[in-house]
Each structure stands twice: as C-alpha cells, then as structure tokens.
C-alpha cells in the first residue's frame, strides 16, 4: 500500500507539473516558539471521483527544538493525532519519515529537528465529495526542557481538481524518506538474537547494495529502550552487524524486534528479522586500547592516596584501636622484633588487598557486576563482624585475655626471636577488611578504573591501595626507634584500653544499625543478643570449660543460621517525606524527564559514611532521611 501511494504521488506530481498554479488547501497554523504546525494537502480540494488524497502534518521546529519518531527511544513521547470529528473520511494513514538519533547525557532519542512533514494518505468515505479533516494533535517538543503541546487543526477540502506543485513536491520529498518495506529493499538475510537475560540485542543484515554509514533503530514494543548500537560492516559493506544494550524492558509489551535502518539521506528501510539460535558473530573484533604508562602511574598514585586517607576515615576506628594495641604490646621490645611485627601487619593489609583483587578479577571475568564495599550489604558478613568486634571489645575492656596453653607459650619463647607474628599479620588484614566501606576521596576513581580494566590494572590499583593503607605500619617498621617516643607503660594504658574498647563497642552498635536496614530489626536484635551472650560467656572467670565452650560455639554459630531465616524479604515501602521518593527505575526516570520533570537520584548506603557526609553538606538536610536503608538507589521527581 505504501509503495502504491508513493508511486501515485510521484506520477501525479509529474503529470500536473505544467498545470496552472493553484494554492493547495492548508489549515490555519498553530504557532509557538517551539513549533509551528499546519495540515497541508497537495490538492486544493477533492477531485471528481477521487478516492484518496495526499496530505501532511507539516511541522516547523524552532532552533534547538526536536520532536519524536513513532518509537522515541529511551525517553520521549511519540506524536499522536485524533481524527474524531472529521467529515467524509474513512481512514487516515499516518506515515513516519526515517528518524535521526539524538544522544544527550547518555540517553538515546529518535526523532526530528528543523522541519518535518508526516505524509498522510487520506481515504474518503464517499469518493468525489467534499471532506473535512479535524485533527487533535498531541506533541512533545524538547530543547533544554520538554514541553507538551496539544492543539487543534482543521482542513476543509471542497470539490476541486487543482494541485499545488510546490506543496506536492514537499510532501513527496518527505514521503521518499519513509522507510521502504517488502521485497524491494534488497536485503536477503536479516537475523536477530536477544539473550536470555534480555540485556543485549544482536542483529545481522546482508544486503545486495553495500552499506556506507548505516544506523539502526530497533523497536521492541512500548517502554522497551535500547542504548547506542555498536555497528560494524563486513563483506565489502554488504553485511551489517550491530549489538545494542537493552536498557529497560516491559514484559507485557516486549515483542520480536522490527528494524528500521538508515544509510545516509537516500536510503531507509524497515525489515522484520528472523530469530537466530545464537548471537551472530561480528565481522571483526575491536581491541580495547590499553592505558598508557602515564595513566597507570597516575591512577596508582590516586589509589595510594586513597589508601592513605582510609587510615583517618571514621569507619576505620577498629583499625586504629588494633594499631594502638599493637604499639602498646611492642612498647618494650627490641627494634628487630618491632620491625618484624609491623612488617607482618603491613603484609596482612597487602595480602587482603591482593586476595580481594583476585576475587574481583574472577568475578569480573565471570560477568558478575562487582563493586567496592558491597560486602556490607551482606547480612552474614555483618553478623560475623558484629561477633568478632564484640569479642575484641570485651577483651579491650578487660573481660578476658587471649592466652595460649602454657606449654605452647614456653615452646614459642624458646624458639627464638622472629617468630609469633601471626597476630600482627591478622591485625593488618582485619584493618583492611574494616576499611573497605569507606569511599575515601580519590578512591572511587581508582576502583572504577580497575574494575573496568584488565587484570594488571586491578593488580596495580589494589597493590597501591594496600601500600597506602599500610603506610603507618611501614613507617614504624622503617623507624622502629619511634616507639621510644611513646610514653612508658603505666596506668594511662588502662584508660586508653577502656577508651579503645568503647570505640569498638560503638562500631558494633553502628554495624547493628546497618544490619537493621539490610536484614531487618529482628535479625539485628538476634545477632546483637547472641554477640552480647558470647562476650559475657568469655568474660565469666569461673565458668567451667565444659559449659563455656559449647555456649561459645552456640553463640558464634547461631547468628549465621538465624540471619537468613530472619532477614526481611519483602520490599520496604518508601516513607512519605517532603519529596516523593520512589524505588530506582531507569525507565521511569526517563519517562518523567521526557515530561519535563526534574528528577533527583539518591545513590547511597548506610555503611557509606562518606556518602552520608556528602549528602549532609550538599543538601543541608539530615543525612538520614526516611527511606529504606537497604535500597542503594532511589529517585524523586521534583
């Protein structure tokens, strides 16, 4: 039908090119700074026995303004026209010229700028009789902001045989931009593959006419958005391969793709591809350029500074406590022993960072999305940290002492110097574990670079990060004599111990608060109660071993069993506040932005103290606004 309509338009325009000049029928325009719109017709009326007319919705968009195609992309709303109230009109076919791609802030839109005519194929209910078009137009036009426009256009078509050649040519010009369909498009193979997770669409087309600079606009149904395509050509340009990320989907409207392909101003077609069992292979691979040595040196320095700053971040209070305990323990030992102990602590910090780097590298290669500090979203990890720090705090407060059997102590004492630094090693490793939730300044850039790069990039960044975190240990190891500057052991050490024990207890309380947001109040209360029972059991001096150790084992093991059972599985509703917060949804954000709304995105976590500080400084509002603490991202329209 479209091909026939295009042929009739061209023949009519050519045949009547020498006809006397007449003025085509046109509606009164709708005018605004963003768009001027009118209905136009190639004829000045309805010819004798005429069954169809050629018309158009003519839009003249202001400088910097655009409107949308039938599939607007990630954001936007397609133009729509209601023809109710029209007279002697059986059907109006609305045709779409090939779109352009607009990319802004990583968002892909499809549409038009400057001027566009949407060709109309008008079929009359009673051939040869006068007709009238009544159009209620809904249009979204966007520049720096998006503005919806609703307006009415009316076009009278009396009996007449005249044709306005310039208007006919204008309509025919935009009709030629409507993508061709059917057997005449010259495509002999069209395949697509949508992966099982609906995250990537891959297509492959083979054409008799070589492609030059193609673009592709897949349609998967309403509210299904795709990102920018990676287009590659092969076989002398006769094969086009492309892959596109699927950004959002709606299962209710998702269907097999319909592909519209443009290749310069003179070629556009629409094709429905066949499904392929596997993703078609690209005609060639693109090697990712490795960063230069200057970039690696710079990012290593950034990671080092980030690790160094971690030593003074608030969430590293347990680390500082353990460091000071180590200093007190080494207070009267010789330089060689002090140096070995602090080197062991530095080795512990580096070992943890290397282990973390290996895990992240393996997860990255397995296709898992990984992040920094996300273990603090895991209720089991939080429970283990609460139990461990509760034991440490009870020890600091004098509830009990860690001691080895007397025979083992004697053997270690007689084994010579340089042994027994396992505790120092574990001190450095545990300090690195507790440092990870702090996104210190400079750290985000380095971690993002590492996780997006190669294995060597991950190793360099995490090694530099570990060295920065281990600097205090390395400084004491380099200058063991600095220990002599500390006050001599005395009663002040008891007060310091109680202070550090109190800091560890505060950290336990903070972890329980984070856990309440992640796993629920019941899980946090159960873990807190069992941690308290564990500390008390270890602190009771005359409790028989036959009773003590079964209780210790139960208090240490029950939280790891109970937490999964008590963890909240239902989604927490967002509390009502001065702003209408809602769970994060990329597609919903795009839809609201397309309607001209301003959307704030809140990406945070209770364990991220830097995030809380930034929010407090940036908004001037309390850092803990009502919201589900286990949801790391939310949005609000304003």
mmCIF file of C-alpha atoms in Angstrom, residues 390-391 394 399-401 529-556:
data_model
loop_
_atom_site.group_PDB
_atom_site.id
_atom_site.type_symbol
_atom_site.label_atom_id
_atom_site.label_comp_id
_atom_site.label_asym_id
_atom_site.label_seq_id
_atom_site.Cartn_x
_atom_site.Cartn_y
_atom_site.Cartn_z
ATOM 1 C CA UNK A 390 32.140 -7.874 70.280
ATOM 2 C CA UNK A 391 34.848 -10.333 71.308
ATOM 3 C CA UNK A 394 35.182 -7.442 75.621
ATOM 4 C CA UNK A 399 36.610 -9.065 80.404
ATOM 5 C CA UNK A 400 39.144 -11.747 79.481
ATOM 6 C CA UNK A 401 42.607 -12.184 77.991
ATOM 7 C CA UNK A 529 21.783 -10.535 71.760
ATOM 8 C CA UNK A 530 23.932 -13.519 70.803
ATOM 9 C CA UNK A 531 27.031 -11.305 70.477
ATOM 10 C CA UNK A 532 26.388 -9.989 73.994
ATOM 11 C CA UNK A 533 25.934 -13.540 75.293
ATOM 12 C CA UNK A 534 29.209 -14.539 73.611
ATOM 13 C CA UNK A 535 31.129 -11.659 75.219
ATOM 14 C CA UNK A 536 29.639 -12.354 78.646
ATOM 15 C CA UNK A 537 30.373 -16.077 78.392
ATOM 16 C CA UNK A 538 34.005 -15.386 77.578
ATOM 17 C CA UNK A 539 34.227 -12.855 80.425
ATOM 18 C CA UNK A 540 32.848 -15.037 83.267
ATOM 19 C CA UNK A 541 36.064 -16.090 85.032
ATOM 20 C CA UNK A 542 34.979 -19.270 86.840
ATOM 21 C CA UNK A 543 32.724 -20.807 84.227
ATOM 22 C CA UNK A 544 33.808 -24.457 83.678
ATOM 23 C CA UNK A 545 35.273 -25.199 80.268
ATOM 24 C CA UNK A 546 32.722 -27.951 79.745
ATOM 25 C CA UNK A 547 29.995 -25.311 79.858
ATOM 26 C CA UNK A 548 31.900 -22.342 78.409
ATOM 27 C CA UNK A 549 32.905 -23.695 75.030
ATOM 28 C CA UNK A 550 29.538 -25.208 73.995
ATOM 29 C CA UNK A 551 27.929 -21.859 74.813
ATOM 30 C CA UNK A 552 30.627 -20.000 72.859
ATOM 31 C CA UNK A 553 30.117 -22.314 69.876
ATOM 32 C CA UNK A 554 26.347 -21.839 70.015
ATOM 33 C CA UNK A 555 26.570 -18.050 70.321
ATOM 34 C CA UNK A 556 29.043 -17.895 67.425
#
